[in-house]
């Protein structure tokens, strides 16, 4: 295999018995799942052609890409900072790219800050200037597909007030600082955009939050931040050519999903660790954690009983977490698959100087490149897990840049859909988060949710004081 | 119960059937584990008195606290930035406190940067000035108990060369920029400290990395950063008075460990999620993840067969991860306990302004405080999990400050030792990380590790090209 022509490679040797011994799979195991994988790939292809999976088309939407670049240019001309107000799928992809691409590639972009929580300590520091944000030079991109996300609306209301109260913004100009990304037709944010005259972009119909990074949700803030969003989309398009191959043995998304499914069902591996050996890719692992958890963690009826399924994603960071998690991975319960992400050519490479030639515990490091040491540690951890019979896979990026991150976005999205098909669940919904929303509305005193407030009171009244220790 | 006198409370109602239904425990289940918990608490007390668990004494060591404060004052007078070179237990506790305490409480401290990875992209930016670090005003605290940690030594060698090459530091002054924290007697870093004349502090004998945050490992950089380390230690001492209570039903460390043990053994909860509703406490969850994983993830012989045990820690962040992980927690496999950390009085509290009274989907938020909304979401998620029959616990901090973080450090450390006793493993060792170190030495060409290099070659040669997809 030639590595030069491939920006991202997937190595699944670590699932098989020739690498990890009797706990691994053999060709027969894989044969058993191939027909279901073939059917899943064919079904995805049919759904895509019918328009039921519009996220597939996002990286090909040159009009949307151009619109994001154009609005980003406007914003760059007027402001120097863009604060993204959004949470979950409205934030994680943007963070993944901004931290993943080489810092130097963002030169010329705005500073982009993603505010994806409602902790008052963080949000007050963002708005009061402590963190170096000058509101008169700051735009806010308010992102919520439904337009009704409580956290995002709360942030928006606070930011709105601060802008209105700012001496050089005020009631006449604050609306110019707001850009809304939401449903093209419905929802409270769309209504506000019309009423207040905010600039806005649509979230395309049928694209859920965790599949939306290559829509205006991610592309506007990324373009504003200086990311080459065309390269990002080109990486996704390249992955698409690989992930629509009919033969699952030649399709990385299908092959990986099939092996993760076998690990879950045949070996009880309920945990999938994604462990990049790259600081910048840690946020990508967090984006993946949403995709895998929220898409696959589902209860569904099967033959009259309730099946609760899913695989818990865990993000780890190499080499750091070798000193935190690897003891557990090597010796603990056999409930995990670890997928490493490895970067071949590191940005900012450094050579470790030779010194202290008389001290063997130090001198062996002299002359090594730091990134090579990092990659040796990745290989050592992979092989130590193999020696202890634990399954692994490795994604190798020739470089960590916008194209390779776009590639990973698409690869993981398709892998998730294939896994959902194998598990027999709908990977596109998230019914399990509704209960918590209703209970919050109840506590917040929202009209129409008095019964939920009463449920909270009744449950809290059941708590026993002797089970609360000081 | 009065909440005012208690800085940290533990609520374990969520483990029991009166809150979560038939999947929960009842008094009989708890009774069954109480004798073992009592024995574990008594055994820890005896070991502590014999000097076998010196981490217990760290918060009482006023001489060590004073020494750290004194050296921190020296460093503050000479430098404005302190870079910690360390990994795992040499880094995680320091990060947890620096991010956990109110930012305003650090006024007057040095900027402290923890460099706990060897990614060249990050480390080169740190040293080349891009991140605002001026080497002539920067000290490096090189921390490794053994003195032989490859990553830390590699960082040290690079930093040393940069200091020597800096026009206003150079060969005559670079050693003044290095402070070593390592074994008091042995190891390569101790030898270098003597040979080069570095300032240094000892890691007390018998204190392992993940139990070392309240030793010089954490206290020096924290004091330099402006943390009130006496308050931090006072919080740990207060927790000590609670966590040495003989009756496990009144001892939060023992009670929590006992219930987590029951959840693991009786309900198959192999995952422990720690989910603070506080941005600043996310690093504390990462410190905890090392403590829980590395202490408990162990293979051990029992009755002639190998038992592989442990519980996988997962860190999550509220409210953010409600939009990422909670779907899985509510509907997915019943393999988790979720422990929430809740802060009663938030730093920098903000009130959400009333606006858009005609839009009910927005206006219900008006007048709420942002921290109250955050805490409502914590409660809603806890109760949604209860309604779906999933076990939870809640740690409530009256404030998030040095004392409450010190409290949590000690509580979690004792909880981990009790859990180790219940599992029948040694929570203080980490034999499973050796294999990876040897393989790295082999690849790095270190003298004496040729056999390890050969093992790497042999394993890599077994990889099949058809299992690597582009």
PDB file of N, CA and C in Angstrom, chain B residues 249-301:
ATOM      1  N   UNK B 249     -21.834   4.067  57.213  1.00  0.00           N
ATOM      2  CA  UNK B 249     -23.053   4.790  56.835  1.00  0.00           C
ATOM      3  C   UNK B 249     -22.927   6.284  57.094  1.00  0.00           C
ATOM      4  N   UNK B 250     -21.947   6.649  57.900  1.00  0.00           N
ATOM      5  CA  UNK B 250     -21.730   8.061  58.221  1.00  0.00           C
ATOM      6  C   UNK B 250     -20.444   8.598  57.600  1.00  0.00           C
ATOM      7  N   UNK B 251     -19.786   7.772  56.809  1.00  0.00           N
ATOM      8  CA  UNK B 251     -18.487   8.124  56.217  1.00  0.00           C
ATOM      9  C   UNK B 251     -18.680   8.252  54.709  1.00  0.00           C
ATOM     10  N   UNK B 252     -18.628   9.466  54.168  1.00  0.00           N
ATOM     11  CA  UNK B 252     -18.984   9.630  52.746  1.00  0.00           C
ATOM     12  C   UNK B 252     -18.083   8.840  51.799  1.00  0.00           C
ATOM     13  N   UNK B 253     -16.781   8.746  52.098  1.00  0.00           N
ATOM     14  CA  UNK B 253     -15.890   7.995  51.209  1.00  0.00           C
ATOM     15  C   UNK B 253     -16.261   6.522  51.204  1.00  0.00           C
ATOM     16  N   UNK B 254     -16.546   5.985  52.381  1.00  0.00           N
ATOM     17  CA  UNK B 254     -16.876   4.563  52.481  1.00  0.00           C
ATOM     18  C   UNK B 254     -18.255   4.279  51.880  1.00  0.00           C
ATOM     19  N   UNK B 255     -19.215   5.131  52.195  1.00  0.00           N
ATOM     20  CA  UNK B 255     -20.571   4.899  51.690  1.00  0.00           C
ATOM     21  C   UNK B 255     -20.607   4.964  50.160  1.00  0.00           C
ATOM     22  N   UNK B 256     -19.935   5.967  49.608  1.00  0.00           N
ATOM     23  CA  UNK B 256     -19.928   6.100  48.143  1.00  0.00           C
ATOM     24  C   UNK B 256     -19.214   4.911  47.503  1.00  0.00           C
ATOM     25  N   UNK B 257     -18.072   4.523  48.077  1.00  0.00           N
ATOM     26  CA  UNK B 257     -17.345   3.369  47.528  1.00  0.00           C
ATOM     27  C   UNK B 257     -18.200   2.113  47.609  1.00  0.00           C
ATOM     28  N   UNK B 258     -18.878   1.923  48.728  1.00  0.00           N
ATOM     29  CA  UNK B 258     -19.696   0.721  48.882  1.00  0.00           C
ATOM     30  C   UNK B 258     -20.808   0.652  47.848  1.00  0.00           C
ATOM     31  N   UNK B 259     -21.419   1.790  47.584  1.00  0.00           N
ATOM     32  CA  UNK B 259     -22.520   1.799  46.614  1.00  0.00           C
ATOM     33  C   UNK B 259     -22.000   1.662  45.180  1.00  0.00           C
ATOM     34  N   UNK B 260     -20.857   2.270  44.895  1.00  0.00           N
ATOM     35  CA  UNK B 260     -20.268   2.087  43.563  1.00  0.00           C
ATOM     36  C   UNK B 260     -19.857   0.626  43.363  1.00  0.00           C
ATOM     37  N   UNK B 261     -19.363   0.003  44.426  1.00  0.00           N
ATOM     38  CA  UNK B 261     -19.004  -1.413  44.355  1.00  0.00           C
ATOM     39  C   UNK B 261     -20.238  -2.271  44.083  1.00  0.00           C
ATOM     40  N   UNK B 262     -21.306  -1.998  44.819  1.00  0.00           N
ATOM     41  CA  UNK B 262     -22.552  -2.748  44.581  1.00  0.00           C
ATOM     42  C   UNK B 262     -23.050  -2.543  43.153  1.00  0.00           C
ATOM     43  N   UNK B 263     -22.971  -1.304  42.675  1.00  0.00           N
ATOM     44  CA  UNK B 263     -23.428  -1.020  41.308  1.00  0.00           C
ATOM     45  C   UNK B 263     -22.611  -1.814  40.296  1.00  0.00           C
ATOM     46  N   UNK B 264     -21.292  -1.896  40.536  1.00  0.00           N
ATOM     47  CA  UNK B 264     -20.417  -2.659  39.630  1.00  0.00           C
ATOM     48  C   UNK B 264     -20.731  -4.152  39.711  1.00  0.00           C
ATOM     49  N   UNK B 265     -20.785  -4.690  40.915  1.00  0.00           N
ATOM     50  CA  UNK B 265     -20.892  -6.139  41.062  1.00  0.00           C
ATOM     51  C   UNK B 265     -22.319  -6.666  40.896  1.00  0.00           C
ATOM     52  N   UNK B 266     -23.304  -5.913  41.392  1.00  0.00           N
ATOM     53  CA  UNK B 266     -24.672  -6.423  41.384  1.00  0.00           C
ATOM     54  C   UNK B 266     -25.470  -5.950  40.178  1.00  0.00           C
ATOM     55  N   UNK B 267     -25.023  -4.848  39.555  1.00  0.00           N
ATOM     56  CA  UNK B 267     -25.799  -4.303  38.442  1.00  0.00           C
ATOM     57  C   UNK B 267     -24.985  -4.187  37.156  1.00  0.00           C
ATOM     58  N   UNK B 268     -23.721  -4.576  37.214  1.00  0.00           N
ATOM     59  CA  UNK B 268     -22.899  -4.502  36.009  1.00  0.00           C
ATOM     60  C   UNK B 268     -22.592  -3.097  35.534  1.00  0.00           C
ATOM     61  N   UNK B 269     -22.562  -2.145  36.470  1.00  0.00           N
ATOM     62  CA  UNK B 269     -22.237  -0.767  36.087  1.00  0.00           C
ATOM     63  C   UNK B 269     -20.724  -0.626  36.006  1.00  0.00           C
ATOM     64  N   UNK B 270     -20.167  -0.891  34.847  1.00  0.00           N
ATOM     65  CA  UNK B 270     -18.720  -0.828  34.654  1.00  0.00           C
ATOM     66  C   UNK B 270     -18.204   0.551  34.343  1.00  0.00           C
ATOM     67  N   UNK B 271     -19.088   1.544  34.327  1.00  0.00           N
ATOM     68  CA  UNK B 271     -18.706   2.912  33.970  1.00  0.00           C
ATOM     69  C   UNK B 271     -19.137   3.854  35.084  1.00  0.00           C
ATOM     70  N   UNK B 272     -18.243   4.722  35.506  1.00  0.00           N
ATOM     71  CA  UNK B 272     -18.584   5.766  36.470  1.00  0.00           C
ATOM     72  C   UNK B 272     -18.376   7.127  35.822  1.00  0.00           C
ATOM     73  N   UNK B 273     -19.482   7.819  35.590  1.00  0.00           N
ATOM     74  CA  UNK B 273     -19.436   9.148  34.974  1.00  0.00           C
ATOM     75  C   UNK B 273     -19.351  10.196  36.082  1.00  0.00           C
ATOM     76  N   UNK B 274     -18.379  11.094  35.993  1.00  0.00           N
ATOM     77  CA  UNK B 274     -18.335  12.241  36.901  1.00  0.00           C
ATOM     78  C   UNK B 274     -18.689  13.471  36.069  1.00  0.00           C
ATOM     79  N   UNK B 275     -19.767  14.137  36.433  1.00  0.00           N
ATOM     80  CA  UNK B 275     -20.347  15.186  35.588  1.00  0.00           C
ATOM     81  C   UNK B 275     -20.565  16.460  36.394  1.00  0.00           C
ATOM     82  N   UNK B 276     -19.534  17.309  36.491  1.00  0.00           N
ATOM     83  CA  UNK B 276     -19.729  18.601  37.144  1.00  0.00           C
ATOM     84  C   UNK B 276     -20.569  19.533  36.284  1.00  0.00           C
ATOM     85  N   UNK B 277     -21.433  20.295  36.944  1.00  0.00           N
ATOM     86  CA  UNK B 277     -22.127  21.399  36.285  1.00  0.00           C
ATOM     87  C   UNK B 277     -21.353  22.668  36.594  1.00  0.00           C
ATOM     88  N   UNK B 278     -20.187  22.763  36.014  1.00  0.00           N
ATOM     89  CA  UNK B 278     -19.252  23.862  36.278  1.00  0.00           C
ATOM     90  C   UNK B 278     -18.088  23.692  35.323  1.00  0.00           C
ATOM     91  N   UNK B 279     -17.855  24.695  34.477  1.00  0.00           N
ATOM     92  CA  UNK B 279     -16.730  24.594  33.538  1.00  0.00           C
ATOM     93  C   UNK B 279     -15.420  24.366  34.276  1.00  0.00           C
ATOM     94  N   UNK B 280     -15.258  25.075  35.395  1.00  0.00           N
ATOM     95  CA  UNK B 280     -13.972  25.036  36.096  1.00  0.00           C
ATOM     96  C   UNK B 280     -13.665  23.687  36.716  1.00  0.00           C
ATOM     97  N   UNK B 281     -14.683  22.872  36.944  1.00  0.00           N
ATOM     98  CA  UNK B 281     -14.459  21.579  37.600  1.00  0.00           C
ATOM     99  C   UNK B 281     -14.253  20.439  36.611  1.00  0.00           C
ATOM    100  N   UNK B 282     -14.253  20.741  35.323  1.00  0.00           N
ATOM    101  CA  UNK B 282     -14.042  19.666  34.354  1.00  0.00           C
ATOM    102  C   UNK B 282     -12.672  19.018  34.533  1.00  0.00           C
ATOM    103  N   UNK B 283     -11.660  19.843  34.861  1.00  0.00           N
ATOM    104  CA  UNK B 283     -10.314  19.282  35.071  1.00  0.00           C
ATOM    105  C   UNK B 283     -10.265  18.418  36.324  1.00  0.00           C
ATOM    106  N   UNK B 284     -11.085  18.753  37.310  1.00  0.00           N
ATOM    107  CA  UNK B 284     -11.143  17.892  38.492  1.00  0.00           C
ATOM    108  C   UNK B 284     -11.641  16.505  38.094  1.00  0.00           C
ATOM    109  N   UNK B 285     -12.593  16.472  37.169  1.00  0.00           N
ATOM    110  CA  UNK B 285     -13.082  15.182  36.696  1.00  0.00           C
ATOM    111  C   UNK B 285     -11.963  14.420  35.975  1.00  0.00           C
ATOM    112  N   UNK B 286     -11.057  15.141  35.323  1.00  0.00           N
ATOM    113  CA  UNK B 286      -9.941  14.465  34.656  1.00  0.00           C
ATOM    114  C   UNK B 286      -8.929  13.946  35.684  1.00  0.00           C
ATOM    115  N   UNK B 287      -8.700  14.729  36.732  1.00  0.00           N
ATOM    116  CA  UNK B 287      -7.849  14.236  37.829  1.00  0.00           C
ATOM    117  C   UNK B 287      -8.475  12.967  38.414  1.00  0.00           C
ATOM    118  N   UNK B 288      -9.778  13.003  38.661  1.00  0.00           N
ATOM    119  CA  UNK B 288     -10.471  11.840  39.212  1.00  0.00           C
ATOM    120  C   UNK B 288     -10.366  10.641  38.270  1.00  0.00           C
ATOM    121  N   UNK B 289     -10.439  10.902  36.978  1.00  0.00           N
ATOM    122  CA  UNK B 289     -10.397   9.804  36.010  1.00  0.00           C
ATOM    123  C   UNK B 289      -9.069   9.047  36.105  1.00  0.00           C
ATOM    124  N   UNK B 290      -7.975   9.761  36.336  1.00  0.00           N
ATOM    125  CA  UNK B 290      -6.705   9.051  36.540  1.00  0.00           C
ATOM    126  C   UNK B 290      -6.757   8.238  37.826  1.00  0.00           C
ATOM    127  N   UNK B 291      -7.211   8.875  38.900  1.00  0.00           N
ATOM    128  CA  UNK B 291      -7.226   8.223  40.210  1.00  0.00           C
ATOM    129  C   UNK B 291      -8.028   6.920  40.148  1.00  0.00           C
ATOM    130  N   UNK B 292      -9.211   6.987  39.596  1.00  0.00           N
ATOM    131  CA  UNK B 292     -10.132   5.836  39.589  1.00  0.00           C
ATOM    132  C   UNK B 292      -9.646   4.749  38.624  1.00  0.00           C
ATOM    133  N   UNK B 293      -9.173   5.173  37.443  1.00  0.00           N
ATOM    134  CA  UNK B 293      -8.771   4.201  36.417  1.00  0.00           C
ATOM    135  C   UNK B 293      -7.478   3.490  36.799  1.00  0.00           C
ATOM    136  N   UNK B 294      -6.477   4.265  37.152  1.00  0.00           N
ATOM    137  CA  UNK B 294      -5.142   3.685  37.360  1.00  0.00           C
ATOM    138  C   UNK B 294      -5.074   2.930  38.691  1.00  0.00           C
ATOM    139  N   UNK B 295      -5.893   3.353  39.662  1.00  0.00           N
ATOM    140  CA  UNK B 295      -5.870   2.668  40.953  1.00  0.00           C
ATOM    141  C   UNK B 295      -6.626   1.347  40.910  1.00  0.00           C
ATOM    142  N   UNK B 296      -7.723   1.306  40.173  1.00  0.00           N
ATOM    143  CA  UNK B 296      -8.636   0.165  40.269  1.00  0.00           C
ATOM    144  C   UNK B 296      -8.587  -0.761  39.061  1.00  0.00           C
ATOM    145  N   UNK B 297      -8.061  -0.309  37.965  1.00  0.00           N
ATOM    146  CA  UNK B 297      -8.007  -1.135  36.748  1.00  0.00           C
ATOM    147  C   UNK B 297      -6.865  -2.122  36.846  1.00  0.00           C
ATOM    148  N   UNK B 298      -7.135  -3.303  37.377  1.00  0.00           N
ATOM    149  CA  UNK B 298      -6.060  -4.227  37.722  1.00  0.00           C
ATOM    150  C   UNK B 298      -6.440  -5.671  37.426  1.00  0.00           C
ATOM    151  N   UNK B 299      -5.451  -6.414  36.945  1.00  0.00           N
ATOM    152  CA  UNK B 299      -5.593  -7.863  36.835  1.00  0.00           C
ATOM    153  C   UNK B 299      -4.927  -8.492  38.051  1.00  0.00           C
ATOM    154  N   UNK B 300      -5.587  -9.435  38.660  1.00  0.00           N
ATOM    155  CA  UNK B 300      -4.965 -10.100  39.805  1.00  0.00           C
ATOM    156  C   UNK B 300      -5.412 -11.553  39.868  1.00  0.00           C
ATOM    157  N   UNK B 301      -4.545 -12.379  40.440  1.00  0.00           N
ATOM    158  CA  UNK B 301      -4.854 -13.801  40.555  1.00  0.00           C
ATOM    159  C   UNK B 301      -5.821 -14.016  41.717  1.00  0.00           C
TER     160      UNK B 301
END
